[in-house]
Amino acid sequence: MSFLYPAFLFALLTLAIPVIIHLFNFRKYKTLYFSNVHLLKLIKQESRKKSRLKQLIIMFARLLAIACLVIAFSRPFIPVSDHTSHAAQQIVEVYIDNTFSMKNENEKGQLLAQAKSKAIEIANAYRSGTRFLLLTSEFLPQQQFFLTKEQFIQQVSEITESPRSPKFSQIYAQAVQSISAETKKSDKILYFLSDFQKNSMDMESIKPDSSVFTYLLPFTAAQTNNLLIDSCWFDNPVRKAGQQEKLFVHLRNLSAQSYQHIPVRLNINDSLRSIANVNIAGKQDTILELNYTNQSDGMQLCKVELDDYPITYDNSFFISYKVRGTMKALGIYNPANNGSTYLKALFNGDELVKYDEFPENNVQTGQLKDYQCIFLIGNKTVSSGLKSELISFVEQGGSLVLIPNREIHIDDYNALLSGLGGKTIASYDTSAMRITEINYSNPLYQDVFKKQQADADLPIIHGFLKYNQQIHTVESPLLKFRDGENAISAFRYGKGNVYSFAFPVDKGNFSFIRHIVFVPTVYNMVLNSEAPQRYSYPMQGDEPVTLDQNQVGDEVRLINHQTNDEFKVATRNTGAGNRQIILDDIIGQAGHYILYNGNTPAQSLSFNYSREESVPDLLNATQINDLLNTNSLKKIQLIDASATNFSTVLQDLNNGKQLWKLFVMFSILFLLIEMAVIKFWK
């Protein structure tokens, strides 16, 4: 047996008072005179013995009554677990899992409603003066403050579901940080109310705090059917007006039930653009292809959706992108070379590409950022200033096309190629070599040719560059020579592309210029020059959002396209010369958001709920206990949240089997015995 207030046992010293009263209770006897006292002596001796016995019984009854009362005030209890409280002050923190999976149901109703009800039971199981902390999946700032029992119950009743789904280790660390801020000698108790999904229970990652007792209360949902949209993507990275698009949709069936003829709809800018039916067996995945055409330029807000119940938050997937109306290309040319003539003729009067030119001795470097693609045409040399600007241009997402001169200064070009991470030039070969292979799988040539011929009649090139093969660079060949070397190659640098010609584009190679492969090669280099777009972002996580343009202020507006809710967000510069926006968890709803720079729409952002909560894979009690034992988490204990006498179980776990009421009853009993002896013992 243990005591909650052991210091009160010093009051047992008061037991000396009845003893002292008994020892020093001198009685005054009245003298009576009789002629024969022999008979009275015998009566006197017998009465005295009975009186002593009566007084002893009364004294012991009083002693026992006082002792039981003192022990009752010391709050005796029998510990029933290692977590039994020993301090007078208790701090209780309750984490309520309000992720989307807690919207599932069992025979008692929705799991979140059950968890909220159980949290209120926990609060009512503690005495007045207990301080409470409430924690949910959002980790809200106001959840760092202590609450009274009434405040705690009020906040619990206001909890709604949240799209955030943190890991167990994150929740535990946050809870311990909040509750450990209290420095007084108090019992610190944490309750974890959740459905315990397997994908979030990383118990091996937690760092247990020996001062915090943790109880786990699992809630189990009934098996629920769920068909969801997992993700969407394009194979082709470029979005163009008038282009036939193929949007791929990954569907998952997490139930054993098969689905037949389920319509999947694609809405763009609130208009239905494509629809397809899907059949999917139980516990299977499938990929659906939705076809449509970009009919206009500008922002395209896409929503893929299906109908499935009762879990609905994962029935939609949002993506958005921008279709450019006109691409801008720039040619930096050598006036003594005629290569720019062919490009100017190609883009003359084109509706999709606006082509400008600068001579190499008069380049306006400040204007380079206004273009998506730059052609370096027949330049003998590349100045150090231009080289630096071109490297920065590619790094930030532009495309650079390198077309060499026959009288090239190899050192200048190698300095540029080295800065871009490409292969350097070894020499110039004046012989002739035929192009024999087209990389039809490259985006530049996809959907260009009706028929893919391995033995196509391709042009002969007169004079070409030889590259240092010992330099390992990840390149994608576009056209190949007969000897297997690249005639035109492409590689990535930063966010941009570099297209490298191994031969000059001039009169000497007019057979290439007049060949059918010339136009799609050069034209698609421009059309594929926009920086890769991010179609959607997950709502969970701290992934930064990079802006498509840098000409924005330090503060911009973000407007929810569905609700018109407006948020002011800050921007910051990054080391790569880009600009990012700081969201700070302001996105609370999946959907499309429009970023405004002043009153001008600058960019669209699409956010989707995490699909982790869709997986109905829960830990049972045995698995949870196995994890606790495996990771030696002795301060964490599993209790049955479904027990009918939950409040009693809770009190016994925290306070042990309370005995003070029993000792009060004993004290009353001994007082009654004392009164009975005094009244009835004559």
XYZ file of C-alpha atoms in Angstrom:
682
model
C 0.000 0.000 0.000
C 1.209 3.515 -0.836
C 0.106 7.002 0.144
C -0.577 10.035 -2.014
C 0.064 12.432 0.934
C 2.432 10.488 3.192
C 3.374 13.614 5.163
C -0.114 13.608 6.672
C 0.806 10.438 8.577
C 2.582 12.664 11.103
C -0.925 13.355 12.377
C -0.832 9.868 13.928
C 1.009 11.546 16.801
C -2.418 12.754 17.877
C -3.065 9.189 19.033
C -1.231 10.132 22.177
C -4.096 12.421 23.216
C -6.677 9.653 24.018
C -3.933 7.714 25.813
C -3.020 10.710 27.954
C -6.668 11.372 28.710
C -7.098 7.743 29.710
C -4.016 7.657 31.960
C -4.669 10.911 33.750
C -8.436 10.723 34.030
C -8.490 10.670 37.916
C -11.973 10.122 39.237
C -13.270 11.495 42.629
C -14.976 8.814 44.678
C -17.746 9.544 47.232
C -17.345 7.829 50.640
C -20.270 5.822 52.012
C -20.326 4.307 55.514
C -21.580 0.812 56.081
C -21.516 -1.395 59.126
C -20.300 -4.454 57.203
C -18.104 -3.726 54.145
C -16.901 -7.249 53.390
C -19.615 -7.796 50.808
C -19.049 -4.309 49.340
C -15.323 -5.000 48.865
C -16.112 -7.899 46.631
C -18.611 -5.807 44.623
C -16.097 -2.912 44.379
C -13.316 -5.117 43.043
C -15.596 -6.680 40.404
C -16.968 -3.251 39.267
C -13.469 -1.823 38.995
C -12.329 -4.620 36.663
C -15.363 -4.106 34.420
C -14.822 -0.348 34.351
C -11.194 -0.756 33.312
C -12.180 -3.088 30.473
C -14.848 -0.624 29.307
C -12.398 2.277 29.343
C -9.789 0.288 27.427
C -12.351 -0.627 24.764
C -13.404 3.015 24.462
C -9.752 4.140 24.231
C -8.884 1.609 21.534
C -12.027 2.515 19.570
C -11.009 6.166 19.685
C -7.421 5.338 18.719
C -8.543 3.252 15.779
C -11.071 5.892 14.660
C -8.407 8.630 14.714
C -5.820 6.380 13.010
C -8.245 5.439 10.229
C -9.171 9.091 9.738
C -5.500 10.120 9.488
C -4.783 7.315 7.035
C -7.831 8.318 4.977
C -6.506 11.883 4.694
C -3.142 10.448 3.546
C -4.983 8.987 0.517
C -3.830 5.340 0.629
C -3.919 3.277 -2.557
C -2.710 -0.009 -3.982
C -0.723 0.528 -7.248
C -2.101 -1.477 -10.168
C 0.539 -0.416 -12.754
C 3.970 1.156 -13.008
C 2.314 4.437 -14.056
C 0.430 5.079 -10.852
C 0.565 8.768 -9.929
C 2.461 9.832 -6.821
C 2.270 13.627 -7.057
C -0.552 15.836 -5.872
C -0.510 17.886 -9.115
C -1.250 16.205 -12.447
C -0.806 17.511 -15.997
C -2.784 15.616 -18.615
C -2.228 15.967 -22.368
C -4.593 14.314 -24.829
C -3.787 13.830 -28.509
C -6.891 13.295 -30.652
C -6.175 11.908 -34.097
C -8.388 13.982 -36.400
C -6.935 12.812 -39.712
C -9.240 11.766 -42.536
C -9.052 8.080 -41.593
C -10.835 8.904 -38.322
C -13.928 9.711 -40.383
C -14.366 5.959 -40.869
C -17.042 4.187 -38.861
C -17.692 1.045 -36.854
C -20.776 -0.270 -35.074
C -20.559 2.586 -32.531
C -20.403 5.352 -35.136
C -17.648 7.614 -36.468
C -14.202 7.075 -34.934
C -13.512 10.785 -34.445
C -16.756 11.240 -32.508
C -15.827 8.268 -30.304
C -12.360 9.701 -29.673
C -13.823 13.080 -28.666
C -16.265 11.398 -26.291
C -13.474 9.340 -24.767
C -11.334 12.483 -24.298
C -14.154 14.064 -22.292
C -14.355 10.893 -20.158
C -10.633 11.193 -19.503
C -11.034 14.799 -18.365
C -13.904 13.928 -16.040
C -11.853 11.147 -14.460
C -9.453 13.699 -12.950
C -10.044 15.870 -9.907
C -10.485 19.619 -9.983
C -7.267 21.556 -10.366
C -5.801 19.177 -12.951
C -4.305 21.060 -15.882
C -4.928 19.850 -19.421
C -3.289 20.169 -22.842
C -5.045 19.329 -26.103
C -3.127 18.280 -29.222
C -4.446 17.478 -32.701
C -2.871 16.670 -36.053
C -2.545 20.350 -37.010
C -0.110 21.181 -34.130
C -1.847 24.532 -33.693
C -0.031 27.302 -31.732
C -2.909 27.640 -29.258
C -2.394 24.026 -28.266
C 0.690 25.033 -26.283
C -1.348 26.540 -23.428
C -2.733 24.826 -20.335
C -6.492 24.500 -20.006
C -8.958 23.985 -17.207
C -11.268 20.996 -17.406
C -14.113 23.159 -18.744
C -11.891 24.809 -21.383
C -10.538 21.433 -22.427
C -14.006 19.939 -22.919
C -15.084 22.986 -24.926
C -12.099 22.736 -27.279
C -12.558 18.982 -27.718
C -16.140 19.526 -28.865
C -14.914 21.939 -31.578
C -12.425 19.518 -33.224
C -13.015 18.726 -36.913
C -11.102 16.543 -39.370
C -7.750 17.736 -40.713
C -5.823 16.917 -43.924
C -2.528 16.629 -42.040
C -1.302 13.145 -41.098
C 1.871 13.351 -38.970
C 3.917 10.346 -37.901
C 3.704 8.922 -34.387
C 7.251 10.084 -33.613
C 6.360 13.657 -34.628
C 3.258 13.647 -32.453
C 5.131 12.208 -29.482
C 7.962 14.738 -29.819
C 5.494 17.627 -30.050
C 3.494 16.360 -27.072
C 6.556 15.813 -24.891
C 7.883 19.249 -25.808
C 4.611 20.854 -24.684
C 4.161 18.885 -21.481
C 7.828 18.890 -20.428
C 7.867 22.686 -20.358
C 6.280 22.369 -16.905
C 9.135 22.318 -14.349
C 7.119 21.706 -11.199
C 7.002 18.280 -9.598
C 3.890 17.001 -11.305
C 2.755 13.772 -12.822
C 2.734 14.153 -16.615
C 0.360 11.886 -18.496
C -0.177 11.641 -22.252
C -3.166 9.964 -23.905
C -2.935 8.997 -27.562
C -6.365 8.462 -29.175
C -6.023 7.150 -32.735
C -6.871 4.374 -35.170
C -3.126 3.531 -35.359
C -2.527 3.254 -39.076
C 0.542 1.182 -39.909
C 2.051 3.759 -42.248
C 2.256 6.342 -39.461
C 3.374 4.189 -36.508
C 7.151 4.682 -36.552
C 7.687 3.759 -32.903
C 11.318 2.927 -33.588
C 11.972 6.631 -34.235
C 10.694 8.062 -30.963
C 12.887 9.148 -28.064
C 10.910 8.228 -24.924
C 10.736 10.687 -22.034
C 10.887 8.871 -18.680
C 8.928 11.658 -16.956
C 5.863 11.239 -19.182
C 3.454 8.304 -18.809
C 1.780 7.495 -22.131
C -1.423 5.547 -22.693
C -2.496 4.363 -26.138
C -6.217 4.072 -26.864
C -6.926 2.419 -30.249
C -10.155 2.819 -32.222
C -10.817 0.270 -34.948
C -12.974 0.940 -38.008
C -15.069 -1.568 -39.861
C -13.886 -2.640 -43.298
C -14.817 0.070 -45.826
C -14.710 -0.037 -49.610
C -12.624 2.695 -51.231
C -11.762 3.541 -54.838
C -9.397 6.495 -55.125
C -7.382 8.616 -57.556
C -3.765 8.228 -56.494
C -1.981 10.558 -58.952
C -2.025 12.167 -62.414
C 0.772 12.983 -64.863
C 1.745 13.748 -68.470
C 4.372 11.859 -70.456
C 5.195 14.925 -72.524
C 6.656 17.721 -70.349
C 5.538 20.533 -72.683
C 2.078 22.064 -72.790
C 1.220 23.824 -76.074
C -1.908 25.421 -77.488
C -3.652 23.096 -79.952
C -1.671 20.116 -78.685
C -3.359 16.742 -78.221
C -2.816 15.867 -74.565
C -2.697 12.484 -72.861
C -3.331 12.712 -69.140
C -2.619 9.500 -67.244
C -4.633 8.775 -64.102
C -3.529 6.191 -61.531
C -6.534 4.560 -59.833
C -6.387 2.255 -56.792
C -9.037 -0.099 -55.445
C -8.261 -0.688 -51.767
C -11.227 -2.987 -51.178
C -12.017 -6.544 -52.207
C -15.040 -5.380 -54.182
C -14.793 -5.037 -57.975
C -15.941 -1.842 -59.690
C -17.573 -1.835 -63.114
C -18.123 1.075 -65.508
C -17.126 3.797 -63.042
C -17.020 7.169 -64.880
C -13.849 9.247 -64.457
C -14.315 12.891 -65.494
C -11.826 15.591 -66.448
C -12.942 19.199 -65.968
C -10.752 22.053 -67.212
C -11.624 25.586 -66.160
C -14.963 24.284 -64.848
C -15.861 22.709 -68.197
C -16.122 18.951 -68.874
C -13.396 18.049 -71.393
C -13.057 14.278 -71.205
C -14.746 11.254 -69.646
C -13.890 7.552 -69.567
C -15.266 4.476 -67.806
C -13.047 2.197 -65.773
C -13.361 -1.426 -64.636
C -11.110 -2.467 -61.786
C -10.932 -5.680 -59.765
C -10.596 -5.858 -56.001
C -7.212 -4.941 -54.507
C -5.928 -3.848 -57.937
C -4.434 -0.709 -59.536
C -5.020 0.571 -63.053
C -3.873 3.493 -65.200
C -6.488 5.340 -67.237
C -5.708 7.602 -70.200
C -7.749 10.773 -70.737
C -7.359 12.545 -74.092
C -8.155 16.167 -74.857
C -6.809 19.202 -76.717
C -5.507 22.470 -75.291
C -7.892 24.902 -76.910
C -6.451 28.125 -75.515
C -3.379 29.542 -73.852
C -3.091 30.759 -70.268
C -3.858 28.966 -66.997
C -5.538 25.576 -67.225
C -7.194 24.430 -63.981
C -7.825 20.674 -64.215
C -9.827 18.454 -61.887
C -10.063 14.683 -62.296
C -12.880 13.140 -60.279
C -14.974 10.025 -59.722
C -17.890 9.094 -57.468
C -17.255 6.731 -54.554
C -18.698 6.497 -51.037
C -18.336 6.664 -48.057
C -14.716 7.929 -48.300
C -14.871 10.960 -50.588
C -11.823 13.173 -49.932
C -9.647 11.104 -52.305
C -12.207 11.079 -55.155
C -10.664 14.187 -56.751
C -7.208 15.137 -57.946
C -6.241 18.699 -58.880
C -3.540 19.757 -61.361
C -2.886 23.038 -63.139
C -0.476 24.383 -65.735
C 0.056 27.287 -68.095
C -0.083 27.159 -71.889
C 2.055 29.872 -73.428
C 0.535 31.843 -76.268
C 3.779 32.869 -77.976
C 7.286 31.568 -77.372
C 10.175 33.987 -77.697
C 13.441 32.857 -79.306
C 16.662 34.808 -79.761
C 19.490 34.246 -82.210
C 22.992 35.476 -81.290
C 24.789 35.211 -84.623
C 28.089 35.830 -86.313
C 27.482 38.419 -89.090
C 30.077 36.655 -91.256
C 28.076 33.397 -91.065
C 24.850 32.765 -92.946
C 23.342 30.270 -90.445
C 20.922 32.800 -88.944
C 19.292 33.280 -92.366
C 17.719 29.836 -92.241
C 16.337 30.278 -88.732
C 14.922 33.681 -89.600
C 13.174 32.182 -92.622
C 11.829 29.300 -90.520
C 10.220 31.518 -87.842
C 9.169 34.390 -90.102
C 5.487 35.167 -89.518
C 5.018 32.203 -87.177
C 2.104 32.513 -84.718
C 3.683 30.428 -81.958
C 7.290 31.651 -82.061
C 8.539 35.225 -82.095
C 12.154 35.263 -83.280
C 14.629 38.108 -82.608
C 18.340 38.449 -83.369
C 21.412 40.128 -81.876
C 24.840 40.212 -83.568
C 27.477 38.679 -81.318
C 29.227 42.035 -80.867
C 26.059 43.810 -79.690
C 24.229 41.496 -77.283
C 21.804 43.120 -74.835
C 22.478 40.745 -71.932
C 19.823 42.372 -69.758
C 17.148 41.190 -72.180
C 18.154 37.523 -72.269
C 15.733 36.670 -69.443
C 12.807 37.705 -71.681
C 13.376 34.715 -73.989
C 12.703 31.014 -73.591
C 15.250 29.783 -76.148
C 18.594 31.232 -77.308
C 20.453 30.071 -80.424
C 24.208 30.609 -80.527
C 24.693 30.532 -84.334
C 28.135 30.228 -85.910
C 30.021 32.201 -83.265
C 33.780 31.861 -83.403
C 34.282 33.079 -79.836
C 32.193 33.455 -76.689
C 33.136 36.298 -74.329
C 33.407 35.607 -70.627
C 30.525 37.981 -69.854
C 28.211 36.321 -72.376
C 29.284 32.888 -71.154
C 28.291 33.778 -67.575
C 24.900 35.141 -68.681
C 24.163 32.063 -70.811
C 24.995 29.671 -67.961
C 22.671 31.604 -65.638
C 19.963 31.629 -68.330
C 20.017 27.831 -68.666
C 20.232 27.273 -64.919
C 16.990 29.191 -64.410
C 15.064 27.171 -66.976
C 15.927 28.499 -70.447
C 17.057 26.442 -73.428
C 20.368 27.067 -75.186
C 21.110 25.761 -78.705
C 24.820 25.627 -79.635
C 25.507 25.682 -83.404
C 29.294 25.843 -83.996
C 31.367 27.677 -86.623
C 33.812 25.857 -88.871
C 36.542 28.174 -87.564
C 35.545 27.745 -83.942
C 37.811 28.837 -81.072
C 37.744 25.558 -79.185
C 38.971 27.009 -75.864
C 36.112 29.538 -75.712
C 33.504 26.910 -76.502
C 35.019 24.430 -74.037
C 34.836 27.043 -71.273
C 31.108 27.414 -71.990
C 30.528 23.646 -72.243
C 32.439 23.005 -69.020
C 30.360 25.628 -67.231
C 27.219 23.835 -68.420
C 28.503 20.400 -67.434
C 28.737 19.104 -71.031
C 31.378 17.238 -72.995
C 34.219 19.406 -74.264
C 35.436 19.565 -77.879
C 38.540 17.579 -78.814
C 38.913 18.577 -82.491
C 37.160 19.467 -85.727
C 36.918 16.806 -88.456
C 36.585 18.074 -92.058
C 35.435 14.734 -93.497
C 31.845 13.814 -94.414
C 29.582 11.580 -92.334
C 25.975 10.513 -92.839
C 23.321 10.819 -90.131
C 21.764 7.369 -89.784
C 19.530 7.397 -86.690
C 16.684 9.473 -85.228
C 15.700 9.167 -81.572
C 11.951 8.918 -82.133
C 11.281 8.565 -78.387
C 12.617 12.031 -77.626
C 9.882 14.694 -77.079
C 11.275 16.654 -80.055
C 10.256 13.881 -82.453
C 7.226 12.361 -80.732
C 4.133 12.517 -82.980
C 6.221 14.187 -85.745
C 6.596 11.310 -88.184
C 3.724 9.050 -89.214
C 6.143 6.162 -89.712
C 9.339 5.356 -87.851
C 11.934 4.033 -90.305
C 15.185 2.492 -89.168
C 16.723 2.980 -92.641
C 15.447 6.490 -93.371
C 17.299 8.566 -95.971
C 19.042 11.123 -93.765
C 21.451 13.913 -94.812
C 25.227 13.777 -95.135
C 27.154 16.249 -92.956
C 30.366 17.876 -94.196
C 32.584 18.788 -91.257
C 31.762 18.033 -87.629
C 33.132 18.244 -84.096
C 34.780 15.436 -82.154
C 34.115 15.404 -78.399
C 36.186 14.115 -75.484
C 34.571 10.771 -74.681
C 36.367 10.348 -71.351
C 34.101 13.014 -69.878
C 30.968 11.277 -68.609
C 27.859 13.379 -69.105
C 24.284 12.198 -69.182
C 23.239 13.124 -72.709
C 20.186 12.242 -74.755
C 21.004 11.681 -78.434
C 18.663 13.311 -80.948
C 20.459 12.422 -84.191
C 23.367 10.004 -84.541
C 26.151 9.613 -87.111
C 26.967 6.350 -88.789
C 29.847 5.748 -86.352
C 27.472 5.986 -83.354
C 28.582 9.458 -82.234
C 25.978 12.137 -81.545
C 25.235 14.551 -84.366
C 22.829 16.500 -82.121
C 22.516 15.833 -78.399
C 20.635 17.277 -75.457
C 21.433 17.432 -71.761
C 20.056 19.115 -68.667
C 21.681 21.857 -66.651
C 19.869 23.370 -63.699
C 16.265 23.744 -64.794
C 17.069 24.192 -68.475
C 18.145 22.259 -71.558
C 21.245 22.489 -73.706
C 21.028 21.312 -77.337
C 24.440 20.799 -78.885
C 25.008 20.523 -82.658
C 28.183 18.711 -83.670
C 28.157 20.428 -87.088
C 27.638 23.925 -88.514
C 24.316 24.961 -90.021
C 25.466 26.779 -93.169
C 25.691 26.379 -96.939
C 28.176 23.560 -96.565
C 25.476 21.493 -94.842
C 22.558 22.671 -96.952
C 21.456 19.035 -97.346
C 20.501 19.056 -93.656
C 18.682 22.410 -93.922
C 16.501 21.290 -96.811
C 15.826 17.875 -95.234
C 12.473 17.225 -93.558
C 14.167 16.627 -90.183
C 15.482 20.223 -89.970
C 12.157 21.946 -89.293
C 10.847 19.747 -86.415
C 14.311 19.653 -84.858
C 14.787 23.412 -84.619
C 11.131 24.337 -84.198
C 10.514 21.887 -81.345
C 13.654 23.046 -79.581
C 11.825 26.335 -79.097
C 8.440 24.831 -78.258
C 10.039 22.568 -75.641
C 11.992 25.410 -74.082
C 9.711 26.430 -71.274
C 10.854 25.479 -67.785
C 9.279 22.282 -66.390
C 6.030 23.044 -64.653
C 4.955 21.606 -61.319
C 1.387 20.417 -61.813
C 0.441 19.829 -58.159
C 1.749 19.887 -54.600
C 0.925 17.691 -51.603
C -0.732 19.501 -48.736
C 1.401 17.659 -46.219
C 5.095 18.466 -46.084
C 7.322 21.495 -46.245
C 8.135 21.387 -49.934
C 8.887 24.924 -51.160
C 6.831 26.416 -53.983
C 9.021 28.050 -56.636
C 7.534 30.810 -58.736
C 7.560 30.696 -62.525
C 8.665 34.321 -62.629
C 10.879 36.452 -60.429
C 9.262 39.829 -61.137
C 7.012 39.763 -58.069
C 7.015 41.756 -54.875
C 7.951 40.627 -51.382
C 4.283 40.047 -50.607
C 1.676 38.586 -52.940
C -1.918 37.400 -52.670
C -3.040 33.786 -52.839
C -6.748 33.235 -53.565
C -8.624 29.950 -53.269
C -10.315 29.472 -56.634
C -13.195 27.492 -55.094
C -14.023 29.647 -52.053
C -12.400 33.005 -52.974
C -10.651 33.010 -49.581
C -7.641 35.317 -49.778
C -4.259 34.933 -48.060
C -1.290 37.276 -48.029
C 1.935 35.336 -48.438
C 5.557 36.423 -48.391
C 8.190 35.613 -51.011
C 11.937 35.122 -50.715
C 14.923 34.861 -53.014
C 16.824 31.589 -53.262
C 20.467 30.991 -53.997
C 19.667 29.809 -57.522
C 18.246 33.194 -58.450
C 14.664 31.983 -58.146
C 11.871 33.164 -55.918
C 9.767 31.096 -53.567
C 6.593 31.730 -51.618
C 6.300 31.026 -47.902
C 3.054 29.199 -47.176
C 3.472 28.336 -43.463
C 0.663 25.739 -43.507
C -2.009 28.197 -44.655
C -3.348 25.684 -47.208
C -6.172 23.874 -45.431
C -8.234 22.667 -48.381
C -7.341 20.794 -51.559
C -7.991 22.626 -54.805
C -6.723 25.377 -57.084
C -5.093 28.556 -55.784
C -4.267 31.614 -57.922
C -1.216 33.706 -57.074
C -1.733 37.408 -57.748
C 1.075 39.921 -58.154
C -0.888 43.072 -57.449
C -4.063 42.632 -59.481
C -2.440 40.402 -62.106
C -2.759 36.596 -61.962
C 0.834 35.370 -61.963
C 0.645 31.605 -61.402
C -1.726 28.776 -60.529
C -0.993 26.279 -57.747
C -2.858 23.033 -57.134
C -2.834 21.136 -53.838
C -4.051 17.609 -53.058
C -4.732 15.723 -49.854
C -2.250 13.040 -48.905
C -3.361 9.544 -49.913
C -1.707 7.919 -46.900
C -4.921 8.192 -44.896
C -6.775 6.246 -47.581
C -4.995 2.979 -46.785
C -7.174 1.132 -44.199
C -4.287 -0.853 -42.718
C -4.536 -0.608 -38.912
C -2.517 -2.105 -36.074
C -4.389 -4.372 -33.673
C -3.716 -4.592 -29.924
C -1.284 -7.493 -30.278
C 0.766 -5.719 -32.933
C 0.904 -2.529 -30.864
C 2.130 -4.429 -27.803
C 4.722 -6.207 -29.927
C 6.039 -2.843 -31.141
C 6.174 -1.529 -27.568
C 8.122 -4.578 -26.400
C 10.433 -4.596 -29.419
C 11.388 -0.958 -28.880
C 11.533 -1.280 -25.049
C 8.952 1.466 -24.539
C 8.181 0.699 -20.903
C 6.611 4.085 -20.220
C 3.984 3.531 -22.924
C 1.018 1.270 -22.195
C -1.956 0.119 -24.243
C -5.416 0.278 -22.634
C -8.777 -0.837 -23.943
C -10.795 2.198 -25.030
C -13.925 0.074 -25.510
C -14.228 -1.036 -21.863
C -17.694 -0.383 -20.410
C -16.231 0.786 -17.061
C -13.587 2.901 -18.747
C -13.671 5.692 -16.127
C -13.018 3.224 -13.310
C -10.208 1.565 -15.267
C -8.709 4.982 -15.920
C -8.797 6.036 -12.278
C -7.258 2.758 -11.158
C -4.448 3.043 -13.693
C -3.541 6.570 -12.647
C -4.350 6.556 -8.944
C -4.323 2.863 -8.051
C -7.044 1.153 -6.017
C -8.175 3.981 -3.723
C -8.624 2.947 -0.079
C -9.468 6.251 1.623
C -13.195 5.612 1.501
C -12.658 2.256 3.217
C -10.668 3.888 6.026
C -13.335 6.574 6.474
C -15.891 3.822 6.861
C -13.639 2.097 9.424
C -13.291 5.362 11.323
C -17.061 5.800 11.460
C -17.429 2.167 12.528
C -15.022 2.605 15.464
C -16.793 5.787 16.533
C -20.089 3.919 16.519
C -18.493 1.164 18.605
C -17.304 3.785 21.093
C -20.779 5.321 21.304
C -22.402 1.919 21.711
C -20.022 0.958 24.542
C -20.620 4.229 26.350
C -24.402 4.006 26.017
C -25.111 0.338 26.547
C -22.305 -0.823 28.848
C -23.671 -0.060 32.333
